[in-house]
Amino acid sequence: MADVLFYHLTESTLEDALPGLLERSVDRGWRAVVQTGTEERRDALDQHLWTFRDDSFLAHATDREAYPGEQPILLTTGDGNPNDAKIRFLVDGAVPPELGGYERAVFLFDGHDAAQVEAARGHWKTMKDAGHAVTYWQQTPDRRWERKA
């Protein structure tokens, strides 16, 4: 069973938080899949990950490009795992696939968006009922993560 983490964004945006989480995943030697709810969000994140910091970028591709299996980070709207990722990030209302092949799944949701909060609550219940180890993390005012459950 995958460890399932819920990250409640209260102080920063997805664009602020996701790159650091992806960097930590790649540093662990994990390939990652980022599943978005829409193609527009996937494409916006694609651009953002190349330019999020002046001195760095995250090597990645989208599922529209050639050789998705060779990518350390793959952005997708689908539920496949063509790059054999060990961690799956679910953002922007993405509906999770079966998580059996992953070590970890991370739901990131905007605490200022009622629909995302409600969806996260539903996913929490589904993941817990399925037997996954679930944890809930919320941002502190200084943008650090604090485990709440």
mmCIF file of C-alpha atoms in Angstrom, residues 38-137:
data_model
loop_
_atom_site.group_PDB
_atom_site.id
_atom_site.type_symbol
_atom_site.label_atom_id
_atom_site.label_comp_id
_atom_site.label_asym_id
_atom_site.label_seq_id
_atom_site.Cartn_x
_atom_site.Cartn_y
_atom_site.Cartn_z
ATOM 1 C CA THR A 38 -6.959 19.861 -16.941
ATOM 2 C CA GLU A 39 -4.660 20.173 -19.940
ATOM 3 C CA GLU A 40 -4.422 23.930 -19.319
ATOM 4 C CA ARG A 41 -3.056 23.377 -15.818
ATOM 5 C CA ARG A 42 -0.637 20.689 -17.094
ATOM 6 C CA ASP A 43 0.677 23.094 -19.739
ATOM 7 C CA ALA A 44 1.001 25.981 -17.263
ATOM 8 C CA LEU A 45 2.966 23.780 -14.848
ATOM 9 C CA ASP A 46 5.128 22.612 -17.751
ATOM 10 C CA GLN A 47 6.194 26.208 -18.417
ATOM 11 C CA HIS A 48 6.555 27.007 -14.730
ATOM 12 C CA LEU A 49 8.923 24.119 -13.932
ATOM 13 C CA TRP A 50 11.433 25.426 -16.496
ATOM 14 C CA THR A 51 11.484 28.926 -14.998
ATOM 15 C CA PHE A 52 10.412 28.715 -11.339
ATOM 16 C CA ARG A 53 13.828 29.840 -10.111
ATOM 17 C CA ASP A 54 16.561 31.861 -11.811
ATOM 18 C CA ASP A 55 19.289 29.372 -10.872
ATOM 19 C CA SER A 56 17.450 26.115 -11.415
ATOM 20 C CA PHE A 57 14.858 24.123 -13.339
ATOM 21 C CA LEU A 58 13.321 20.699 -13.051
ATOM 22 C CA ALA A 59 13.899 18.339 -15.971
ATOM 23 C CA HIS A 60 10.505 17.068 -17.038
ATOM 24 C CA ALA A 61 8.109 16.535 -19.946
ATOM 25 C CA THR A 62 4.397 16.240 -20.588
ATOM 26 C CA ASP A 63 2.576 13.144 -21.724
ATOM 27 C CA ARG A 64 2.232 14.735 -25.190
ATOM 28 C CA GLU A 65 5.969 14.519 -25.866
ATOM 29 C CA ALA A 66 8.086 11.664 -27.160
ATOM 30 C CA TYR A 67 9.680 9.166 -24.760
ATOM 31 C CA PRO A 68 7.577 9.760 -21.631
ATOM 32 C CA GLY A 69 9.127 6.654 -20.075
ATOM 33 C CA GLU A 70 12.528 8.335 -19.893
ATOM 34 C CA GLN A 71 11.382 11.394 -17.952
ATOM 35 C CA PRO A 72 12.289 11.932 -14.276
ATOM 36 C CA ILE A 73 9.091 13.997 -13.915
ATOM 37 C CA LEU A 74 6.076 13.553 -16.156
ATOM 38 C CA LEU A 75 3.116 15.920 -16.258
ATOM 39 C CA THR A 76 -0.137 14.305 -17.335
ATOM 40 C CA THR A 77 -3.903 14.483 -17.264
ATOM 41 C CA GLY A 78 -4.157 10.693 -17.543
ATOM 42 C CA ASP A 79 -3.979 7.917 -15.025
ATOM 43 C CA GLY A 80 -1.052 5.960 -16.497
ATOM 44 C CA ASN A 81 2.473 5.628 -15.155
ATOM 45 C CA PRO A 82 4.667 5.493 -18.294
ATOM 46 C CA ASN A 83 7.853 6.630 -16.522
ATOM 47 C CA ASP A 84 7.522 4.007 -13.751
ATOM 48 C CA ALA A 85 7.208 6.723 -11.098
ATOM 49 C CA LYS A 86 7.391 5.856 -7.412
ATOM 50 C CA ILE A 87 5.490 8.988 -6.368
ATOM 51 C CA ARG A 88 2.328 10.481 -7.838
ATOM 52 C CA PHE A 89 1.235 14.062 -7.218
ATOM 53 C CA LEU A 90 -2.449 14.835 -7.716
ATOM 54 C CA VAL A 91 -3.339 18.499 -8.186
ATOM 55 C CA ASP A 92 -6.117 20.725 -9.429
ATOM 56 C CA GLY A 93 -8.928 18.237 -8.911
ATOM 57 C CA ALA A 94 -7.211 15.241 -10.553
ATOM 58 C CA VAL A 95 -9.002 11.956 -9.906
ATOM 59 C CA PRO A 96 -6.561 9.367 -8.533
ATOM 60 C CA PRO A 97 -5.973 6.096 -10.336
ATOM 61 C CA GLU A 98 -5.216 2.837 -8.534
ATOM 62 C CA LEU A 99 -2.178 3.611 -6.349
ATOM 63 C CA GLY A 100 -0.883 0.081 -5.809
ATOM 64 C CA GLY A 101 2.295 0.563 -7.842
ATOM 65 C CA TYR A 102 3.443 3.684 -5.984
ATOM 66 C CA GLU A 103 5.435 4.143 -2.797
ATOM 67 C CA ARG A 104 3.765 7.486 -2.172
ATOM 68 C CA ALA A 105 0.887 9.608 -3.431
ATOM 69 C CA VAL A 106 0.535 13.301 -2.627
ATOM 70 C CA PHE A 107 -2.680 15.283 -2.908
ATOM 71 C CA LEU A 108 -2.029 19.036 -2.997
ATOM 72 C CA PHE A 109 -5.114 21.180 -2.579
ATOM 73 C CA ASP A 110 -5.851 24.883 -2.265
ATOM 74 C CA GLY A 111 -7.378 25.669 1.121
ATOM 75 C CA HIS A 112 -9.059 28.753 -0.353
ATOM 76 C CA ASP A 113 -10.995 26.697 -2.920
ATOM 77 C CA ALA A 114 -14.056 25.059 -1.348
ATOM 78 C CA ALA A 115 -14.390 22.511 -4.157
ATOM 79 C CA GLN A 116 -10.775 21.363 -3.739
ATOM 80 C CA VAL A 117 -11.160 21.092 0.041
ATOM 81 C CA GLU A 118 -14.335 19.032 -0.336
ATOM 82 C CA ALA A 119 -12.702 16.776 -2.940
ATOM 83 C CA ALA A 120 -9.692 16.260 -0.634
ATOM 84 C CA ARG A 121 -12.023 15.188 2.175
ATOM 85 C CA GLY A 122 -13.605 12.630 -0.127
ATOM 86 C CA HIS A 123 -10.209 11.341 -1.276
ATOM 87 C CA TRP A 124 -9.054 11.106 2.354
ATOM 88 C CA LYS A 125 -11.984 8.846 3.210
ATOM 89 C CA THR A 126 -11.514 6.722 0.072
ATOM 90 C CA MET A 127 -7.771 6.293 0.656
ATOM 91 C CA LYS A 128 -8.199 5.490 4.332
ATOM 92 C CA ASP A 129 -10.989 2.974 3.584
ATOM 93 C CA ALA A 130 -8.718 1.332 0.982
ATOM 94 C CA GLY A 131 -6.099 0.697 3.695
ATOM 95 C CA HIS A 132 -3.503 3.288 2.724
ATOM 96 C CA ALA A 133 -1.512 4.999 5.472
ATOM 97 C CA VAL A 134 -2.771 8.589 5.229
ATOM 98 C CA THR A 135 -1.322 11.754 6.748
ATOM 99 C CA TYR A 136 -2.496 15.346 6.630
ATOM 100 C CA TRP A 137 -0.091 18.285 6.426
#
